[in-house]
CSV table of C-alpha atoms and ligand atoms in Angstrom, one decimal:
chain,number,residue,atom,x,y,z
A,278,MET,CA,3.0,-4.2,-22.1
A,279,CYS,CA,6.3,-2.6,-21.9
A,280,THR,CA,6.9,-2.1,-25.5
A,281,THR,CA,4.1,0.4,-25.2
A,282,CYS,CA,5.8,2.4,-22.5
A,283,GLY,CA,9.1,2.4,-24.3
A,284,CYS,CA,11.4,-0.2,-22.6
A,285,GLY,CA,12.4,-3.6,-23.9
A,286,HIS,CA,12.7,-2.6,-27.6
A,287,SER,CA,16.2,-4.0,-27.8
A,288,GLY,CA,18.1,-6.3,-25.6
A,289,PRO,CA,19.6,-4.5,-22.6
A,290,HIS,CA,23.3,-3.8,-22.7
A,291,MET,CA,24.8,-3.9,-19.2
A,292,HIS,CA,28.1,-3.0,-17.8
A,293,GLU,CA,29.5,-3.7,-14.4
A,294,VAL,CA,31.2,-1.4,-12.0
A,295,ARG,CA,33.0,-2.4,-8.8
A,296,ASP,CA,33.7,0.1,-6.2
A,297,ALA,CA,36.8,0.0,-3.9
A,298,ASP,CA,35.0,-2.3,-1.5
A,299,GLY,CA,34.1,-4.7,-4.3
A,300,ASN,CA,30.4,-3.7,-4.4
A,301,ILE,CA,28.9,-4.2,-7.8
A,302,THR,CA,26.5,-2.0,-9.7
A,303,LEU,CA,25.1,-3.2,-13.1
A,304,THR,CA,24.0,-0.4,-15.3
A,305,VAL,CA,21.6,-1.1,-18.2
A,306,HIS,CA,21.7,0.7,-21.5
A,307,ASP,CA,18.8,-0.3,-23.6
A,308,HIS,CA,19.8,1.7,-26.7
A,309,GLU,CA,22.4,0.5,-29.1
A,310,HIS,CA,23.7,4.0,-29.7
A,311,GLU,CA,24.6,4.5,-26.1
A,312,HIS,CA,27.5,2.1,-26.7
A,313,ALA,CA,28.9,3.9,-29.7
A,314,HIS,CA,31.8,5.0,-27.4
A,315,ALA,CA,34.1,3.0,-25.2
A,316,HIS,CA,33.1,2.9,-21.5
A,317,GLU,CA,35.5,2.8,-18.7
A,318,HIS,CA,32.5,3.0,-16.4
A,319,ASP,CA,33.5,5.0,-13.4
A,320,HIS,CA,31.8,8.2,-14.7
A,321,ASP,CA,28.4,9.3,-13.7
A,322,HIS,CA,25.6,7.8,-15.7
A,323,GLY,CA,23.0,10.2,-14.4
A,324,HIS,CA,23.3,12.2,-17.6
A,325,SER,CA,20.1,12.5,-19.5
A,326,HIS,CA,21.4,12.1,-23.0
A,327,ASP,CA,20.0,15.4,-24.0
A,328,HIS,CA,22.4,15.6,-26.9
A,329,ALA,CA,21.1,15.0,-30.5
A,330,HIS,CA,20.3,11.3,-30.8
A,331,PRO,CA,21.2,9.2,-33.8
A,332,ALA,CA,18.3,7.2,-35.1
A,333,HIS,CA,17.4,4.5,-32.5
A,334,SER,CA,15.4,1.4,-32.4
A,335,HIS,CA,12.0,2.8,-31.3
A,336,ASP,CA,9.4,2.5,-34.0
A,337,HIS,CA,6.6,4.6,-32.9
A,338,ASP,CA,4.5,3.8,-35.9
A,339,MET,CA,4.8,0.1,-35.7
A,340,PRO,CA,1.7,-1.7,-37.0
A,341,ALA,CA,-0.4,-3.4,-34.3
A,342,GLY,CA,0.2,-6.9,-35.5
A,343,ARG,CA,4.0,-6.4,-35.6
A,344,ALA,CA,3.9,-4.8,-32.2
A,345,ILE,CA,2.2,-7.8,-30.7
A,346,ALA,CA,4.7,-10.1,-32.4
A,347,VAL,CA,7.6,-8.0,-30.9
A,348,GLU,CA,6.0,-8.2,-27.4
A,349,GLU,CA,5.6,-11.9,-27.7
A,350,ASP,CA,9.2,-12.3,-28.8
A,351,ILE,CA,10.5,-10.2,-25.9
A,352,LEU,CA,8.4,-12.1,-23.3
A,353,ALA,CA,9.3,-15.5,-24.8
A,354,ARG,CA,13.0,-14.7,-24.7
A,355,ASN,CA,12.6,-13.4,-21.1
A,356,ASP,CA,10.7,-16.5,-20.1
A,357,ALA,CA,13.5,-18.7,-21.5
A,358,ILE,CA,16.2,-17.0,-19.5
A,359,ALA,CA,13.9,-16.9,-16.4
A,360,ALA,CA,13.6,-20.7,-16.7
A,361,GLU,CA,17.4,-21.0,-16.8
A,362,ASN,CA,17.6,-18.7,-13.7
A,363,ARG,CA,15.0,-20.8,-11.9
A,364,ALA,CA,16.8,-24.1,-12.7
A,365,ARG,CA,20.1,-22.7,-11.5
A,366,LEU,CA,18.7,-21.3,-8.3
A,367,ALA,CA,16.8,-24.6,-7.6
A,368,ALA,CA,20.0,-26.6,-8.1
A,369,SER,CA,21.6,-24.7,-5.3
A,370,HIS,CA,18.5,-24.6,-3.2
A,371,VAL,CA,18.3,-20.8,-3.3
A,372,LEU,CA,14.9,-19.3,-2.5
A,373,ALA,CA,14.5,-16.3,-4.8
A,374,LEU,CA,11.7,-13.8,-4.1
A,375,ASN,CA,10.7,-10.9,-6.4
A,376,LEU,CA,9.4,-7.9,-4.3
A,377,VAL,CA,7.1,-5.7,-6.4
A,378,SER,CA,5.2,-2.6,-5.5
A,379,SER,CA,4.6,1.0,-6.3
A,380,PRO,CA,7.5,3.4,-5.4
A,381,GLY,CA,7.8,4.0,-1.7
A,382,SER,CA,5.6,1.3,-0.3
A,383,GLY,CA,8.5,0.2,1.9
A,384,LYS,CA,10.2,-2.7,0.0
A,385,THR,CA,13.7,-1.6,1.1
A,386,GLU,CA,12.6,-0.8,4.7
A,387,LEU,CA,10.9,-4.2,4.9
A,388,LEU,CA,14.1,-5.9,3.6
A,389,THR,CA,16.4,-4.2,6.1
A,390,LYS,CA,14.0,-5.1,8.9
A,391,THR,CA,13.8,-8.7,7.7
A,392,LEU,CA,17.6,-9.0,7.3
A,393,ARG,CA,18.2,-7.7,10.8
A,394,THR,CA,15.6,-10.2,12.1
A,395,LEU,CA,16.7,-13.3,10.0
A,396,THR,CA,20.3,-13.1,10.9
A,397,ASP,CA,20.6,-16.9,11.0
A,398,ILE,CA,19.7,-17.3,7.3
A,399,PRO,CA,22.2,-16.5,4.7
A,400,SER,CA,20.8,-13.9,2.3
A,401,ALA,CA,21.8,-11.7,-0.6
A,402,VAL,CA,19.8,-8.9,-2.3
A,403,ILE,CA,19.5,-7.7,-5.8
A,404,GLU,CA,18.3,-4.1,-5.9
A,405,GLY,CA,16.5,-2.7,-9.0
A,406,ASP,CA,16.1,1.1,-9.4
A,407,GLN,CA,16.1,3.4,-12.4
A,408,GLU,CA,19.0,5.3,-10.9
A,409,THR,CA,21.1,5.6,-7.7
A,410,THR,CA,22.7,3.0,-5.4
A,411,ASN,CA,20.8,4.2,-2.4
A,412,ASP,CA,18.9,1.0,-1.7
A,413,ALA,CA,21.9,-1.3,-2.1
A,414,ALA,CA,23.7,0.9,0.4
A,415,ARG,CA,20.8,0.6,2.8
A,416,ILE,CA,20.9,-3.2,2.5
A,417,ARG,CA,24.7,-3.3,2.9
A,418,ALA,CA,24.3,-1.3,6.2
A,419,THR,CA,22.7,-4.4,7.6
A,420,GLY,CA,25.8,-6.4,6.8
A,421,VAL,CA,24.2,-8.3,3.9
A,422,ARG,CA,25.6,-8.4,0.4
A,423,ALA,CA,23.7,-6.4,-2.2
A,424,LEU,CA,24.1,-5.8,-5.9
A,425,GLN,CA,22.5,-2.7,-7.5
A,426,ILE,CA,21.0,-2.8,-11.0
A,427,ASN,CA,20.3,0.6,-12.5
A,428,THR,CA,17.7,0.1,-15.2
A,429,GLY,CA,18.1,3.5,-16.8
A,430,LYS,CA,15.1,3.9,-19.1
A,431,GLY,CA,13.7,0.6,-18.1
A,432,CYS,CA,10.8,0.4,-15.7
A,433,HIS,CA,11.3,-3.2,-14.5
A,434,LEU,CA,13.9,-5.9,-14.0
A,435,ASP,CA,14.1,-8.6,-16.6
A,436,ALA,CA,15.5,-12.1,-16.5
A,437,GLN,CA,18.7,-11.2,-18.4
A,438,MET,CA,19.5,-8.5,-15.8
A,439,VAL,CA,18.9,-11.0,-13.0
A,440,LYS,CA,21.0,-13.7,-14.7
A,441,ARG,CA,24.0,-11.3,-14.8
A,442,ALA,CA,23.3,-10.3,-11.2
A,443,ILE,CA,23.2,-13.9,-10.1
A,444,GLU,CA,26.5,-14.6,-11.8
A,445,ALA,CA,28.1,-11.6,-10.1
A,446,ILE,CA,26.6,-12.0,-6.6
A,447,LYS,CA,26.8,-15.9,-6.5
A,448,PRO,CA,24.2,-16.6,-3.8
A,449,GLN,CA,25.3,-19.4,-1.5
A,450,GLU,CA,23.5,-22.7,-1.2
A,451,ASN,CA,20.4,-22.8,1.0
A,452,SER,CA,20.1,-19.1,1.1
A,453,ILE,CA,17.4,-16.5,0.3
A,454,LEU,CA,17.9,-14.2,-2.7
A,455,PHE,CA,15.7,-11.1,-2.3
A,456,ILE,CA,15.1,-9.2,-5.6
A,457,GLU,CA,13.7,-5.8,-5.1
A,458,ASN,CA,12.1,-4.8,-8.4
A,459,VAL,CA,11.7,-1.2,-9.7
A,460,GLY,CA,8.8,0.5,-8.0
A,461,ASN,CA,6.1,0.2,-10.6
A,462,LEU,CA,2.8,-1.7,-10.3
A,463,VAL,CA,2.4,-2.5,-14.0
A,464,CYS,CA,5.4,-3.8,-16.0
A,465,PRO,CA,7.2,-6.0,-13.4
A,466,ALA,CA,4.1,-8.2,-13.3
A,467,GLU,CA,4.8,-9.5,-16.8
A,468,PHE,CA,8.5,-10.3,-16.4
A,469,ASP,CA,9.4,-13.6,-14.8
A,470,LEU,CA,12.8,-13.3,-13.3
A,471,GLY,CA,13.1,-17.0,-12.3
A,472,GLU,CA,11.8,-16.3,-8.8
A,473,ALA,CA,9.9,-18.8,-6.6
A,474,HIS,CA,7.3,-16.2,-5.8
A,475,LYS,CA,6.5,-12.6,-6.4
A,476,VAL,CA,5.7,-10.8,-3.2
A,477,ALA,CA,3.7,-7.6,-3.6
A,478,VAL,CA,3.9,-4.8,-1.0
A,479,LEU,CA,0.9,-2.6,-0.6
A,480,SER,CA,1.1,0.2,1.9
A,481,VAL,CA,-1.8,1.7,3.7
A,482,THR,CA,-1.2,5.2,2.2
A,483,GLU,CA,-1.9,4.0,-1.3
A,484,GLY,CA,-5.6,3.3,-1.1
A,485,GLU,CA,-7.5,0.0,-0.8
A,486,ASP,CA,-8.5,0.0,-4.4
A,487,LYS,CA,-5.0,-0.7,-5.8
A,488,PRO,CA,-5.5,-4.4,-6.2
A,489,LEU,CA,-8.5,-3.7,-8.4
A,490,LYS,CA,-6.7,-1.1,-10.5
A,491,TYR,CA,-3.5,-3.1,-11.0
A,492,PRO,CA,-4.9,-6.6,-11.0
A,493,ASP,CA,-2.0,-8.2,-12.9
A,494,MET,CA,0.5,-7.5,-10.2
A,495,PHE,CA,-1.7,-8.9,-7.4
A,496,ARG,CA,-2.7,-11.9,-9.5
A,497,ALA,CA,1.0,-12.7,-10.1
A,498,SER,CA,1.9,-12.5,-6.4
A,499,SER,CA,1.7,-15.4,-4.0
A,500,LEU,CA,1.9,-13.1,-0.9
A,501,VAL,CA,0.8,-9.5,-0.3
A,502,LEU,CA,2.5,-7.6,2.5
A,503,MET,CA,0.2,-4.9,3.7
A,504,ASN,CA,2.8,-2.5,5.0
A,505,LYS,CA,2.8,0.7,7.2
A,506,ILE,CA,-0.1,-0.6,9.4
A,507,ASP,CA,1.4,1.7,12.1
A,508,LEU,CA,-0.2,4.5,10.1
A,509,LEU,CA,-3.7,3.0,10.1
A,510,PRO,CA,-4.9,5.4,12.8
A,511,TYR,CA,-4.0,8.4,10.7
A,512,VAL,CA,-5.1,7.5,7.1
A,513,PRO,CA,-8.5,6.6,5.7
A,514,PHE,CA,-7.6,3.1,4.7
A,515,ASP,CA,-9.9,0.1,5.2
A,516,ALA,CA,-7.5,-2.8,5.7
A,517,ASP,CA,-10.3,-5.5,5.5
A,518,LYS,CA,-11.5,-4.0,2.3
A,519,ALA,CA,-8.0,-3.9,0.8
A,520,GLU,CA,-7.5,-7.5,1.8
A,521,ALA,CA,-10.9,-8.4,0.2
A,522,ASN,CA,-9.8,-6.6,-3.0
A,523,VAL,CA,-6.6,-8.6,-3.1
A,524,LEU,CA,-8.6,-11.8,-2.8
A,525,ARG,CA,-11.1,-10.7,-5.4
A,526,VAL,CA,-8.3,-10.6,-8.0
A,527,ASN,CA,-6.3,-13.5,-6.6
A,528,PRO,CA,-8.3,-15.9,-4.3
A,529,LYS,CA,-5.0,-17.9,-3.7
A,530,ALA,CA,-3.0,-14.9,-2.3
A,531,LYS,CA,-1.9,-14.8,1.3
A,532,VAL,CA,-2.1,-11.4,2.9
A,533,LEU,CA,0.0,-10.4,5.9
A,534,ARG,CA,-0.3,-7.0,7.7
A,535,VAL,CA,3.0,-5.6,8.7
A,536,SER,CA,4.9,-2.6,9.7
A,537,ALA,CA,8.5,-2.4,8.7
A,538,THR,CA,8.9,0.6,11.1
A,539,THR,CA,7.5,-1.0,14.3
A,540,GLY,CA,8.2,-4.6,13.4
A,541,GLU,CA,4.6,-5.6,13.9
A,542,GLY,CA,3.8,-8.7,11.8
A,543,ILE,CA,7.4,-9.2,10.8
A,544,ASP,CA,7.4,-12.5,12.7
A,545,LYS,CA,4.7,-13.9,10.5
A,546,TRP,CA,6.5,-12.8,7.3
A,547,CYS,CA,9.7,-14.4,8.6
A,548,ALA,CA,7.8,-17.6,9.4
A,549,TRP,CA,6.5,-17.6,5.8
A,550,LEU,CA,10.1,-17.1,4.5
A,551,LYS,CA,11.4,-20.0,6.6
A,552,ALA,CA,8.7,-22.3,5.4
A,553,GLN,CA,9.5,-21.4,1.8
A,554,LEU,CA,13.2,-21.9,2.4
A,555,VAL,CA,12.4,-25.4,3.6
A,556,LEU,CA,10.5,-26.1,0.4
A,557,ALA,CA,13.4,-24.7,-1.6
A,558,SER,CA,15.8,-27.0,0.1
A,559,LEU,CA,14.0,-30.2,-0.7
B,179,GTP,N1,5.3,4.7,8.9
B,179,GTP,C1,6.0,3.8,8.1
B,179,GTP,N2,6.8,4.2,7.2
B,179,GTP,C2,7.4,3.3,6.4
B,179,GTP,C3,7.2,1.9,6.6
B,179,GTP,N3,7.9,1.2,5.7
B,179,GTP,C4,8.6,2.1,5.0
B,179,GTP,N4,8.3,3.4,5.4
B,179,GTP,C5,8.8,4.6,4.9
B,179,GTP,O1,8.3,4.8,3.6
B,179,GTP,C6,9.3,5.4,2.8
B,179,GTP,C7,9.7,4.6,1.6
B,179,GTP,O2,10.3,3.4,2.0
B,179,GTP,P1,11.3,2.6,1.1
B,179,GTP,O3,11.7,1.4,1.9
B,179,GTP,O4,12.3,3.4,0.5
B,179,GTP,O5,10.2,2.2,-0.1
B,179,GTP,P2,10.5,1.4,-1.4
B,179,GTP,O6,9.3,0.6,-1.7
B,179,GTP,O7,11.8,0.6,-1.3
B,179,GTP,O8,10.7,2.5,-2.5
B,179,GTP,P3,11.4,2.5,-3.9
B,179,GTP,O9,12.6,1.6,-3.9
B,179,GTP,O10,11.7,3.9,-4.2
B,179,GTP,O11,10.3,1.9,-4.8
B,179,GTP,C8,10.5,5.7,3.7
B,179,GTP,O12,10.4,7.0,4.2
B,179,GTP,C9,10.3,4.6,4.8
B,179,GTP,O13,10.9,5.0,6.1
B,179,GTP,C10,6.3,1.5,7.7
B,179,GTP,O14,6.0,0.3,7.9
B,179,GTP,N5,5.7,2.5,8.4
B,180,MG,MG1,13.5,0.6,-2.4
């Protein structure tokens, strides 16, 4: 899991920045030493820390048994916070969805299309990216509130980050909270955020074998949005085979073919969202 790829070794330290319009960005520092100095937090965090590092918490020679114990500890702590998030969201009848995919499959494009379609449903968005506030800005352009989390070295959102984000964005009762995870088909599968469902986006430019190569993600997802179907005439992608591959790793998954660009299939996705919102409101 993620301890192998380097994130999640120590609890993330986050700080919050509000711009002049009140828009919030949470930035994660997952190394203790990065907080050795006081932050006022309106400076650019795009720096790469190429200065000499003091010793930090990675233990590259950790024995296998201990590494497994650390992994279990990280996931257990995450799951406990995710359960708190879930209870809190359920209490206010908020439908939380965790959108997961490889980078560039169209998560943000799908969200903007959805938010412009579902104007009658109150929504808010938590955006996860390693760097930049680009995606939050794209969401805000639709008129919907968005909070950006910059994960820094981290390759996924975790429950603690989302807890902080929920506290800051305060989703209203009977609303949808869309959480766009960091583009990555591996690590986000393991981290429960307290969502009702994970929704995987698989675009037709990625190859129909992805569900077989990254089964954890597709197994963890209730719904798979097969996106960019407007490109099907131009790419060698067998949509039926891709759908069969999803069902092979997760027979319970629902697959919807959509295009965020042309809007094809978006009605079916919106109908699914409305049905889930009804369930969340019970
Ligand atoms: N043709 C076509 N292009 C699309 C579609 N959806 C998204 N795109 C394009 O794909 C590119 C990536 O879309 P994004 O929405 O940024 O993808 P993302 O999954 O949010 O990417 P990350 O946040 O970086 O992981 C953009 O150039 C979009 O315009 C679609 O349905 N059809
Ligand atoms: Mg995006």
